[in-house]
Short mmCIF file of C-alpha atoms and ligand atoms in Angstrom, two decimals:
data_model
loop_
_atom_site.label_atom_id
_atom_site.label_comp_id
_atom_site.label_asym_id
_atom_site.label_seq_id
_atom_site.Cartn_x
_atom_site.Cartn_y
_atom_site.Cartn_z
CA UNK A 13 9.36 32.90 -5.89
CA UNK A 14 8.59 33.66 -9.43
CA UNK A 15 11.82 32.46 -10.34
CA UNK A 16 11.90 29.54 -8.48
CA UNK A 17 8.36 28.26 -10.26
CA UNK A 18 9.79 29.24 -13.66
CA UNK A 19 13.14 26.95 -12.90
CA UNK A 20 10.76 24.48 -11.84
CA UNK A 21 8.92 24.87 -14.73
CA UNK A 22 11.81 25.28 -16.76
CA UNK A 23 13.67 21.29 -15.64
CA UNK A 24 10.31 19.90 -16.28
CA UNK A 25 9.99 20.99 -19.60
CA UNK A 26 13.40 19.92 -19.85
CA UNK A 27 12.56 16.05 -19.00
CA UNK A 28 10.02 16.41 -21.64
CA UNK A 29 12.91 17.26 -24.78
CA UNK A 30 11.05 20.07 -24.91
CA UNK A 31 13.55 23.17 -26.51
CA UNK A 32 14.95 25.66 -24.20
CA UNK A 33 13.47 28.74 -25.57
CA UNK A 34 9.80 27.54 -25.39
CA UNK A 35 10.15 27.14 -21.47
CA UNK A 36 11.54 31.06 -21.37
CA UNK A 37 9.01 33.45 -19.70
CA UNK A 38 9.28 36.76 -18.60
CA UNK A 39 8.30 37.97 -15.34
CA UNK A 40 5.08 39.43 -15.99
CA UNK A 41 3.83 36.90 -18.54
CA UNK A 42 4.68 33.99 -15.28
CA UNK A 43 2.93 35.91 -13.26
CA UNK A 44 0.28 36.34 -15.39
CA UNK A 45 -0.01 32.62 -16.18
CA UNK A 46 0.03 31.92 -12.86
CA UNK A 47 -2.71 33.88 -11.69
CA UNK A 48 -4.90 32.58 -14.62
CA UNK A 49 -3.92 28.84 -13.60
CA UNK A 50 -4.95 29.66 -9.85
CA UNK A 51 -8.30 30.70 -10.85
CA UNK A 52 -8.48 27.98 -12.72
CA UNK A 53 -7.59 26.18 -9.90
CA UNK A 54 -10.26 27.06 -7.37
CA UNK A 55 -12.74 26.19 -10.11
CA UNK A 56 -11.48 22.82 -10.91
CA UNK A 57 -11.49 20.35 -8.25
CA UNK A 58 -8.36 20.92 -5.56
CA UNK A 59 -7.97 17.33 -4.73
CA UNK A 60 -7.38 15.92 -7.89
CA UNK A 61 -4.82 13.23 -6.99
CA UNK A 62 -6.00 13.30 -3.48
CA UNK A 63 -7.90 9.64 -3.26
CA UNK A 64 -11.42 8.97 -1.89
CA UNK A 65 -12.33 7.98 1.04
CA UNK A 66 -12.23 4.70 2.29
CA UNK A 67 -15.79 2.36 2.00
CA UNK A 68 -15.89 -0.65 3.48
CA UNK A 69 -15.55 -3.96 1.81
CA UNK A 70 -16.33 -6.37 5.06
CA UNK A 71 -16.88 -5.28 8.00
CA UNK A 72 -18.37 -8.05 11.06
CA UNK A 73 -17.68 -7.13 15.02
CA UNK A 74 -14.65 -9.09 14.86
CA UNK A 75 -12.99 -6.63 12.33
CA UNK A 76 -13.31 -4.96 9.02
CA UNK A 77 -11.81 -4.82 5.37
CA UNK A 78 -11.95 -1.00 4.21
CA UNK A 79 -10.69 0.10 0.67
CA UNK A 80 -10.04 3.20 -1.23
CA UNK A 81 -10.58 2.59 -5.03
CA UNK A 82 -8.45 3.97 -7.63
CA UNK A 83 -8.90 7.40 -9.29
CA UNK A 84 -10.06 6.74 -12.93
CA UNK A 85 -7.86 8.81 -14.35
CA UNK A 86 -6.23 7.36 -17.56
CA UNK A 87 -2.91 8.84 -16.85
CA UNK A 88 -2.92 6.69 -14.02
CA UNK A 89 -0.71 3.30 -15.85
CA UNK A 90 -1.70 1.18 -13.35
CA UNK A 91 -4.40 1.54 -10.84
CA UNK A 92 -4.07 -0.09 -7.38
CA UNK A 93 -6.31 0.48 -4.55
CA UNK A 94 -5.69 0.61 -1.04
CA UNK A 95 -7.27 -1.74 1.45
CA UNK A 96 -6.81 -1.09 5.71
CA UNK A 97 -7.77 -3.97 7.49
CA UNK A 98 -8.44 -4.41 11.34
CA UNK A 99 -8.93 -7.10 12.84
CA UNK A 100 -9.66 -7.52 17.21
CA UNK A 101 -7.39 -9.53 19.17
CA UNK A 102 -7.69 -13.31 18.51
CA UNK A 103 -9.80 -13.05 14.93
CA UNK A 104 -9.46 -14.45 11.81
CA UNK A 105 -9.76 -13.49 8.39
CA UNK A 106 -10.89 -17.11 7.05
CA UNK A 107 -9.50 -18.71 4.15
CA UNK A 108 -10.66 -17.67 0.61
CA UNK A 109 -8.46 -16.46 -2.34
CA UNK A 110 -8.90 -12.85 -4.55
CA UNK A 111 -8.84 -12.05 -8.08
CA UNK A 112 -6.35 -9.24 -7.18
CA UNK A 113 -2.83 -9.78 -5.64
CA UNK A 114 -1.98 -8.08 -2.50
CA UNK A 115 1.24 -6.49 -0.97
CA UNK A 116 0.10 -6.61 3.18
CA UNK A 117 2.37 -4.01 5.18
CA UNK A 118 1.64 -4.54 9.32
CA UNK A 119 0.81 -0.83 10.63
CA UNK A 120 0.21 -2.17 14.49
CA UNK A 121 -0.08 -6.01 16.03
CA UNK A 122 0.83 -9.31 14.74
CA UNK A 123 -0.20 -11.27 12.37
CA UNK A 124 -0.11 -15.02 11.14
CA UNK A 125 -0.63 -15.24 7.67
CA UNK A 126 -1.37 -18.45 5.58
CA UNK A 127 -0.48 -18.75 1.80
CA UNK A 128 -0.38 -21.07 -0.51
CA UNK A 129 2.85 -20.94 -2.87
CA UNK A 130 2.93 -23.05 -5.53
CA UNK A 131 0.96 -25.96 -3.61
CA UNK A 132 2.74 -25.31 -0.65
CA UNK A 133 0.83 -23.79 2.25
CA UNK A 134 2.94 -22.25 4.42
CA UNK A 135 2.96 -19.52 7.89
CA UNK A 136 4.66 -16.24 8.51
CA UNK A 137 4.20 -14.47 11.35
CA UNK A 138 4.54 -10.90 10.51
CA UNK A 139 5.47 -8.11 13.21
CA UNK A 140 5.11 -4.03 13.00
CA UNK A 141 6.62 -3.23 9.77
CA UNK A 142 6.60 -6.54 7.75
CA UNK A 143 5.83 -6.47 3.55
CA UNK A 144 4.50 -9.23 2.58
CA UNK A 145 3.00 -10.81 -1.09
CA UNK A 146 -0.13 -12.33 -1.54
CA UNK A 147 -0.42 -13.59 -5.38
CA UNK A 148 -4.29 -13.27 -7.12
CA UNK A 149 -5.63 -16.37 -6.82
CA UNK A 150 -3.57 -17.94 -3.87
CA UNK A 151 -5.68 -18.97 -0.97
CA UNK A 152 -4.71 -16.96 2.11
CA UNK A 153 -6.24 -16.66 5.54
CA UNK A 154 -4.85 -13.78 8.22
CA UNK A 155 -5.17 -14.54 11.86
CA UNK A 156 -4.41 -11.99 14.41
CA UNK A 157 -3.49 -14.07 17.80
CA UNK A 158 -2.98 -11.03 19.93
CA UNK A 159 -4.86 -11.60 23.01
CA UNK A 160 -4.78 -7.88 23.71
CA UNK A 161 -3.29 -5.83 20.54
CA UNK A 162 -5.67 -5.37 17.68
CA UNK A 163 -4.10 -5.76 14.02
CA UNK A 164 -3.55 -3.14 11.74
CA UNK A 165 -2.51 -3.45 8.03
CA UNK A 166 -2.43 -1.19 5.18
CA UNK A 167 -2.44 -3.51 1.50
CA UNK A 168 -2.16 -2.66 -1.85
CA UNK A 169 -4.26 -4.21 -4.11
CA UNK A 170 -3.35 -4.85 -7.71
CA UNK A 171 -6.88 -5.15 -9.79
CA UNK A 172 -4.47 -6.10 -13.06
CA UNK A 173 -5.39 -9.86 -13.24
CA UNK A 174 -8.96 -9.10 -11.70
CA UNK A 175 -12.51 -9.72 -13.42
CA UNK A 176 -13.12 -5.74 -13.27
CA UNK A 177 -16.26 -7.16 -10.62
CA UNK A 178 -16.17 -4.21 -8.40
CA UNK A 179 -13.58 -3.45 -6.03
CA UNK A 180 -12.79 -7.14 -5.99
CA UNK A 181 -13.76 -10.41 -5.69
CA UNK A 182 -13.35 -12.48 -2.48
CA UNK A 183 -14.04 -16.54 -3.17
CA UNK A 184 -14.22 -17.91 0.16
CA UNK A 185 -13.74 -21.54 0.26
CA UNK A 186 -15.02 -22.41 4.04
CA UNK A 187 -18.05 -23.69 3.44
CA UNK A 188 -21.12 -21.52 5.08
CA UNK A 189 -24.10 -18.99 4.23
CA UNK A 190 -22.29 -16.02 4.84
CA UNK A 191 -19.83 -15.35 3.56
CA UNK A 192 -21.46 -17.65 0.85
CA UNK A 193 -18.87 -20.53 0.19
CA UNK A 194 -17.82 -20.42 -3.36
CA UNK A 195 -18.53 -23.96 -3.80
CA UNK A 196 -22.31 -22.75 -2.81
CA UNK A 197 -22.77 -22.39 -6.23
CA UNK A 198 -22.71 -26.47 -7.36
CA UNK A 199 -25.55 -28.28 -6.99
CA UNK A 200 -25.42 -30.59 -4.09
CA UNK A 201 -25.37 -33.74 -6.10
CA UNK A 202 -22.02 -32.17 -8.11
CA UNK A 203 -20.40 -31.82 -5.06
CA UNK A 204 -21.48 -34.90 -2.97
CA UNK A 205 -19.73 -36.91 -6.35
CA UNK A 206 -16.34 -34.87 -6.25
CA UNK A 207 -15.85 -35.02 -2.23
CA UNK A 208 -17.07 -38.68 -2.25
CA UNK A 209 -19.54 -37.24 0.48
CA UNK A 210 -22.54 -38.01 1.59
CA UNK A 211 -25.30 -35.22 0.77
CA UNK A 212 -25.76 -35.14 4.38
CA UNK A 213 -22.22 -34.88 5.29
CA UNK A 214 -21.88 -31.56 2.88
CA UNK A 215 -24.67 -30.06 3.84
CA UNK A 216 -23.06 -30.18 7.62
CA UNK A 217 -19.75 -28.59 5.97
CA UNK A 218 -21.51 -26.10 4.10
CA UNK A 219 -23.57 -24.28 6.72
CA UNK A 220 -21.07 -24.22 9.13
CA UNK A 221 -19.66 -20.56 8.42
CA UNK A 222 -22.13 -18.02 9.88
CA UNK A 223 -20.00 -15.15 11.19
CA UNK A 224 -18.77 -13.40 8.34
CA UNK A 225 -15.50 -13.20 6.85
CA UNK A 226 -13.70 -11.83 10.13
CA UNK A 227 -14.73 -14.46 12.87
CA UNK A 228 -13.56 -14.60 16.37
CA UNK A 229 -11.71 -16.80 17.96
CA UNK A 230 -10.80 -16.55 21.38
CA UNK A 231 -11.39 -20.21 23.46
CA UNK A 232 -14.51 -17.60 25.05
CA UNK A 233 -16.34 -17.58 21.64
CA UNK A 234 -18.50 -20.89 20.13
CA UNK A 235 -16.33 -23.14 19.20
CA UNK A 236 -15.82 -23.04 15.52
CA UNK A 237 -13.27 -24.79 12.86
CA UNK A 238 -11.74 -21.66 12.85
CA UNK A 239 -11.28 -21.55 16.48
CA UNK A 240 -10.12 -25.09 16.62
CA UNK A 241 -7.76 -23.66 13.48
CA UNK A 242 -6.09 -21.22 15.08
CA UNK A 243 -5.40 -22.59 18.29
CA UNK A 244 -3.14 -24.99 17.30
CA UNK A 245 0.89 -24.50 17.53
CA UNK A 246 2.10 -23.93 13.62
CA UNK A 247 3.86 -27.60 13.76
CA UNK A 248 0.19 -28.98 14.64
CA UNK A 249 -1.21 -27.66 12.21
CA UNK A 250 1.42 -28.79 9.97
CA UNK A 251 1.37 -32.43 11.52
CA UNK A 252 -2.58 -32.63 11.06
CA UNK A 253 -2.59 -31.40 7.10
CA UNK A 254 0.39 -34.44 7.29
CA UNK A 255 -1.88 -36.86 8.57
CA UNK A 256 -4.91 -35.95 6.22
CA UNK A 257 -2.08 -36.11 3.48
CA UNK A 258 -0.37 -40.00 4.06
CA UNK A 259 -4.03 -40.44 4.60
CA UNK A 260 -4.48 -41.31 8.23
CA UNK A 261 -7.85 -39.88 8.49
CA UNK A 262 -9.34 -39.75 11.91
CA UNK A 263 -9.92 -35.83 12.07
CA UNK A 264 -10.94 -35.62 8.45
CA UNK A 265 -14.18 -35.07 9.27
CA UNK A 266 -13.00 -31.36 10.90
CA UNK A 267 -10.25 -31.35 8.29
CA UNK A 268 -11.90 -31.66 5.25
CA UNK A 269 -11.68 -28.12 3.94
CA UNK A 270 -8.35 -28.69 3.53
CA UNK A 271 -9.03 -30.92 1.36
CA UNK A 272 -11.97 -29.30 -0.15
CA UNK A 273 -9.73 -26.97 -1.72
CA UNK A 274 -6.97 -29.16 -3.48
CA UNK A 275 -4.20 -27.98 -1.38
CA UNK A 276 -2.05 -30.26 -0.73
CA UNK A 277 -3.51 -33.15 -3.15
CA UNK A 278 -0.86 -32.51 -5.42
CA UNK A 279 2.54 -32.80 -4.45
CA UNK A 280 1.90 -33.76 -1.50
CA UNK A 281 5.81 -34.45 -0.56
CA UNK A 282 6.70 -30.57 -1.18
CA UNK A 283 4.02 -29.15 1.76
CA UNK A 284 7.45 -29.51 4.16
CA UNK A 285 9.93 -27.66 2.08
CA UNK A 286 9.78 -24.58 3.12
CA UNK A 287 10.95 -22.33 0.03
CA UNK A 288 8.12 -19.89 -0.25
CA UNK A 289 8.69 -15.98 0.43
CA UNK A 290 9.45 -15.02 3.55
CA UNK A 291 8.00 -11.29 4.38
CA UNK A 292 10.44 -7.92 4.47
CA UNK A 293 10.75 -5.50 7.60
CA UNK A 294 11.28 -2.04 6.39
CA UNK A 295 12.02 -1.07 9.41
CA UNK A 296 15.25 -2.89 9.49
CA UNK A 297 16.53 -0.94 6.84
CA UNK A 298 18.54 1.23 7.45
CA UNK A 299 17.50 4.60 5.06
CA UNK A 300 19.37 5.41 1.45
CA UNK A 301 18.68 8.78 2.32
CA UNK A 302 19.36 10.63 5.72
CA UNK A 303 19.60 13.89 6.94
CA UNK A 304 19.15 16.34 9.43
CA UNK A 305 15.65 16.83 8.23
CA UNK A 306 14.41 13.28 8.01
CA UNK A 307 15.09 9.93 5.89
CA UNK A 308 13.51 8.17 3.14
CA UNK A 309 13.69 4.28 2.50
CA UNK A 310 12.45 2.31 -0.68
CA UNK A 311 12.39 -1.28 -0.93
CA UNK A 312 12.26 -2.86 -4.18
CA UNK A 313 12.65 -6.15 -5.90
CA UNK A 314 16.58 -6.29 -5.69
CA UNK A 315 15.50 -6.46 -2.01
CA UNK A 316 12.54 -8.63 -2.00
CA UNK A 317 11.94 -10.87 -4.78
CA UNK A 318 8.11 -11.21 -4.47
CA UNK A 319 8.16 -7.30 -5.29
CA UNK A 320 9.00 -8.38 -8.72
CA UNK A 321 5.82 -10.73 -9.33
CA UNK A 322 3.83 -7.94 -8.79
CA UNK A 323 5.17 -5.08 -10.16
CA UNK A 324 4.90 -2.74 -6.98
CA UNK A 325 7.78 -0.90 -5.09
CA UNK A 326 7.29 0.53 -1.62
CA UNK A 327 8.84 2.70 -0.12
CA UNK A 328 8.49 4.91 3.58
CA UNK A 329 9.51 8.59 4.13
CA UNK A 330 9.62 10.41 7.82
CA UNK A 331 10.34 14.14 7.72
CA UNK A 332 10.43 16.01 10.65
CA UNK A 333 8.12 18.82 11.18
CA UNK A 334 8.73 21.85 9.02
CA UNK A 335 10.80 19.81 6.65
CA UNK A 336 9.92 18.92 2.74
CA UNK A 337 10.86 16.67 -0.02
CA UNK A 338 12.62 18.41 -2.58
CA UNK A 339 10.37 19.38 -5.86
CA UNK A 340 10.77 15.69 -7.81
CA UNK A 341 9.43 13.73 -10.78
CA UNK A 342 9.48 9.51 -10.58
CA UNK A 343 10.27 9.17 -14.30
CA UNK A 344 9.55 5.11 -14.03
CA UNK A 345 6.51 5.01 -11.65
CA UNK A 346 3.32 6.22 -10.51
CA UNK A 347 3.51 6.61 -6.54
CA UNK A 348 0.28 6.24 -3.89
CA UNK A 349 1.14 7.27 -0.33
CA UNK A 350 -0.79 6.95 2.55
CA UNK A 351 -0.03 9.43 5.31
CA UNK A 352 0.60 7.63 8.69
CA UNK A 353 1.47 10.19 10.77
CA UNK A 354 1.72 13.97 10.89
CA UNK A 355 -0.09 16.25 8.64
CA UNK A 356 1.79 18.04 5.75
CA UNK A 357 1.08 19.39 2.53
CA UNK A 358 1.03 17.78 -1.36
CA UNK A 359 1.76 20.11 -4.26
CA UNK A 360 1.57 17.87 -7.54
CA UNK A 361 2.27 19.91 -11.08
CA UNK A 362 1.20 18.56 -14.31
CA UNK A 363 4.32 18.12 -16.76
CA UNK A 364 2.91 21.45 -18.47
CA UNK A 365 3.93 23.18 -15.01
CA UNK A 366 0.68 24.24 -14.18
CA UNK A 367 -0.79 23.36 -11.02
CA UNK A 368 -2.49 19.74 -10.65
CA UNK A 369 -3.07 19.95 -6.80
CA UNK A 370 -2.00 21.86 -3.42
CA UNK A 371 -3.48 20.04 -0.42
CA UNK A 372 -3.19 19.76 3.09
CA UNK A 373 -3.47 16.11 4.26
CA UNK A 374 -3.30 14.32 7.51
CA UNK A 375 -3.38 10.42 8.67
CA UNK A 376 -5.30 8.35 6.99
CA UNK A 377 -5.11 10.63 3.82
CA UNK A 378 -3.82 8.54 0.41
CA UNK A 379 -2.88 10.32 -2.05
CA UNK A 380 -2.02 9.18 -5.94
CA UNK A 381 1.27 11.05 -8.26
CA UNK A 382 1.00 10.07 -11.89
CA UNK A 383 4.74 9.39 -13.36
CA UNK A 384 6.24 12.10 -14.71
CA UNK A 385 4.11 14.65 -12.53
CA UNK A 386 6.41 17.05 -10.19
CA UNK A 387 5.26 16.84 -6.65
CA UNK A 388 6.51 17.63 -2.97
CA UNK A 389 5.90 16.89 -0.10
CA UNK A 390 5.64 19.67 2.53
CA UNK A 391 5.50 18.68 6.62
CA UNK A 392 3.76 20.98 8.80
CA UNK A 393 5.66 23.03 11.35
CA UNK A 394 4.09 21.12 14.51
CA UNK A 395 4.84 17.53 13.64
CA UNK A 396 6.91 14.96 11.73
CA UNK A 397 5.28 13.77 8.87
CA UNK A 398 5.35 9.96 8.08
CA UNK A 399 3.89 8.57 4.69
CA UNK A 400 4.09 5.18 2.98
CA UNK A 401 3.30 4.51 0.29
CA UNK A 402 3.39 1.84 -3.38
CA UNK A 403 4.57 2.72 -6.86
CA UNK A 404 3.82 0.96 -9.72
CA UNK A 405 7.40 -0.46 -11.18
CA UNK A 406 9.35 -2.51 -8.91
CA UNK A 407 12.88 -1.30 -10.30
CA UNK A 408 14.91 0.79 -8.89
CA UNK A 409 12.66 4.25 -8.59
CA UNK A 410 15.21 6.61 -8.91
CA UNK A 411 13.36 10.04 -8.60
CA UNK A 412 14.79 13.10 -10.63
CA UNK A 413 15.20 16.33 -8.32
CA UNK A 414 14.39 19.42 -9.65
CA UNK A 415 15.68 21.82 -6.62
CA UNK A 416 18.38 20.89 -3.83
CA UNK A 417 21.99 19.96 -4.45
CA UNK A 418 22.07 17.11 -5.76
CA UNK A 419 19.19 18.28 -8.78
CA UNK A 420 18.68 17.80 -12.39
CA UNK A 421 19.76 21.65 -13.15
CA UNK A 422 23.29 21.08 -11.45
CA UNK A 423 23.35 18.12 -14.23
CA UNK A 424 22.11 21.23 -16.95
CA UNK A 425 24.07 23.67 -16.10
CA UNK A 426 25.43 25.04 -19.75
CA UNK A 427 25.65 28.37 -20.97
CA UNK A 428 22.53 27.35 -22.70
CA UNK A 429 20.76 27.39 -19.83
CA UNK A 430 21.62 30.53 -18.66
CA UNK A 431 20.55 31.93 -21.67
CA UNK A 432 16.74 30.05 -21.72
CA UNK A 433 16.61 32.38 -18.66
CA UNK A 434 18.23 35.54 -19.53
CA UNK A 435 20.67 35.61 -16.76
CA UNK A 436 24.29 35.78 -16.36
CA UNK A 437 26.37 32.51 -15.86
CA UNK A 438 27.28 33.64 -12.73
CA UNK A 439 23.70 34.78 -11.60
CA UNK A 440 23.18 30.98 -12.81
CA UNK A 441 25.26 29.62 -10.63
CA UNK A 442 24.61 31.48 -7.40
CA UNK A 443 21.00 30.36 -7.88
CA UNK A 444 21.79 27.00 -8.42
CA UNK A 445 24.18 27.02 -5.71
CA UNK A 446 22.29 28.68 -3.08
CA UNK A 447 20.58 25.59 -1.51
CA UNK A 448 23.45 23.63 0.21
CA UNK A 449 21.22 20.49 1.62
CA UNK A 450 19.35 17.74 -0.75
CA UNK A 451 16.90 15.65 -1.19
CA UNK A 452 15.29 16.36 2.28
CA UNK A 453 14.98 20.25 2.33
CA UNK A 454 14.47 22.58 5.69
CA UNK A 455 11.63 24.61 4.60
CA UNK A 456 9.77 26.67 7.26
CA UNK A 457 7.73 29.45 4.78
CA UNK A 458 6.73 26.65 2.87
CA UNK A 459 5.48 24.28 5.67
CA UNK A 460 1.86 24.26 6.78
CA UNK A 461 0.69 25.58 10.46
CA UNK A 462 -0.30 22.55 12.80
CA UNK A 463 -3.76 21.88 12.42
CA UNK A 464 -4.76 21.04 15.59
CA UNK A 465 -8.29 22.78 14.67
CA UNK A 466 -8.91 20.07 12.54
CA UNK A 467 -8.54 17.09 14.55
CA UNK A 468 -12.13 16.91 14.23
CA UNK A 469 -11.82 15.62 11.19
CA UNK A 470 -10.18 12.24 11.78
CA UNK A 471 -11.31 9.96 8.92
CA UNK A 472 -13.03 7.05 9.43
CA UNK A 473 -10.27 4.53 8.71
CA UNK A 474 -8.18 6.35 11.74
CA UNK A 475 -11.08 6.29 14.15
CA UNK A 476 -11.41 2.56 13.13
CA UNK A 477 -7.41 2.01 13.86
CA UNK A 478 -7.98 4.09 17.39
CA UNK A 479 -5.87 6.47 18.40
CA UNK A 480 -2.82 4.90 18.82
CA UNK A 481 -1.61 4.85 15.25
CA UNK A 482 2.30 5.83 16.49
CA UNK A 483 4.63 3.70 15.56
CA UNK A 484 6.45 1.55 17.57
CA UNK A 485 5.42 2.68 21.04
CA UNK A 486 4.97 -1.10 21.53
C1 LIG B 23 -15.32 -42.76 -1.79
O1 LIG B 23 -15.22 -43.09 -0.21
C2 LIG B 23 -15.41 -44.66 -0.52
C3 LIG B 23 -15.38 -44.93 0.83
O2 LIG B 23 -16.59 -43.98 1.62
C4 LIG B 23 -14.13 -45.36 -0.99
O3 LIG B 23 -14.27 -47.00 -0.92
C5 LIG B 23 -14.18 -45.43 -2.43
O4 LIG B 23 -13.26 -45.55 -3.43
C6 LIG B 23 -13.85 -43.68 -2.67
N1 LIG B 23 -14.14 -43.31 -4.52
C7 LIG B 23 -13.37 -42.27 -4.65
C8 LIG B 23 -13.88 -42.20 -5.98
O5 LIG B 23 -12.61 -41.88 -3.90
C1 LIG B 24 10.57 10.23 12.58
O1 LIG B 24 10.79 10.72 13.14
C2 LIG B 24 10.59 11.60 14.48
C3 LIG B 24 11.07 12.43 14.59
O2 LIG B 24 11.24 13.46 13.51
C4 LIG B 24 10.85 10.29 15.50
O3 LIG B 24 10.12 10.41 16.31
C5 LIG B 24 9.67 9.14 15.13
O4 LIG B 24 9.77 8.17 15.72
C6 LIG B 24 9.98 8.67 13.23
N1 LIG B 24 8.85 7.58 12.77
C7 LIG B 24 9.74 6.41 12.94
C8 LIG B 24 8.70 5.17 12.26
O5 LIG B 24 10.94 6.25 12.62
C1 LIG B 25 -2.11 21.79 -18.55
O1 LIG B 25 -2.30 20.31 -18.50
C2 LIG B 25 -3.13 20.14 -17.47
C3 LIG B 25 -3.65 18.16 -17.57
O2 LIG B 25 -3.39 17.92 -18.68
C4 LIG B 25 -4.44 20.66 -18.17
O3 LIG B 25 -5.89 20.04 -17.92
C5 LIG B 25 -4.45 22.50 -18.26
O4 LIG B 25 -5.50 23.01 -19.14
C6 LIG B 25 -2.73 22.54 -19.50
N1 LIG B 25 -2.75 23.82 -18.84
C7 LIG B 25 -2.14 24.82 -19.89
C8 LIG B 25 -1.98 26.24 -19.25
O5 LIG B 25 -1.31 24.08 -20.87
#
């Protein structure tokens, strides 16, 4: 055990280009340091890189959005918040734009997401496993058209273009008192002039929306502009819009909000040429890596171009019960992970080779691994461990493995390495070659037991997601 760990330490030091000899530690010295570290580990917060509980940022009886705010740690070069959106059947997240860009991942249910790209309004149908990018400042809405199906979305919220007012800022453009329209701040005379409508028409418009940012749109609910919008077929919706653009305005009173946002005012002709990006389904991709112990898939800008604009990558890992992802380092990006299913253990090590975190995680937990930090994820023995996440680079991630058949140590196998560990080359070879598997390894001894007894500690997010977090059952 001690030897393995000092190997890890050594490899880490190698990663940082220090000399081999400084990394060498005799067994006793190692043990002593290890004990000190463990004591320190007890004193400091265990869960340093486990992100805090989510907090609601929008909540109505039609749905809610909760957000896990990024850790305020200097070593994280690009903070992302993680959002969880839950929408009841037949509900709408009303049109708005944010000061942050989003990458949506549909966890369960189906969505229609309307979004503006370069003055084009497009609507996309998203299914389980679909990933979709919404740029900062783009007006969008999310509709759950399902009659009996809740919609659950996990999203990254990249605040790098934000105004740093709280977690993120929504600008609601549909008029109303709740949420308050961004237009409500202007004086009635200004708006009356700007829209060339009477003040009374304007008031009618701006007072409409009272039901909060997520509204029911089922026919059984009081009809509203949102209900009407939701009930149209996409084509009819576009036709309706086209009529407005071309000045056939018989229904312009109902539809004036389209005009309001200036969506189609410029470049009217381009509306129906749909060149905007489509969604990308992460479950349709065959895994980049697969063996008996699990699989992993990573999506970068070469797979899905919008990731380039957002500078974000996506990955999904499924470990069988009792397996582990071999200790590795992301030299290019910070990684955010969200546990989708099962329980497991995350170990993270500082670049100087001391333990940063060793924590059990369960569904809904969000963890963050800074760039250059070595870490591994271990599935508990009782169930598969599935996690999904975002990385802060849209380039190929190229993790460096520190153990296993494809580890860095194989590349570094030299007499100097053996000398650094104070062993013969032969012993070195046997040590390095002992693990036949790569990337995902069997790990009965490191795997935590199942955590049935912890089932009462289900976090709020998961409760709100219902008891049916398990993928693919519909
Ligand atoms: C304002 O609306 C009136 C008709 O209601 C129209 O005659 C006029 O041209 C419009 N003005 C502008 C600037 O669009
Ligand atoms: C993950 O693997 C388990 C078996 O280990 C399987 O039952 C489950 O369906 C897999 N999840 C996905 C999303 O493929
Ligand atoms: C290792 O680095 C961490 C974080 O920078 C620091 O808190 C810790 O004290 C360091 N430990 C040693 C033994 O240098």
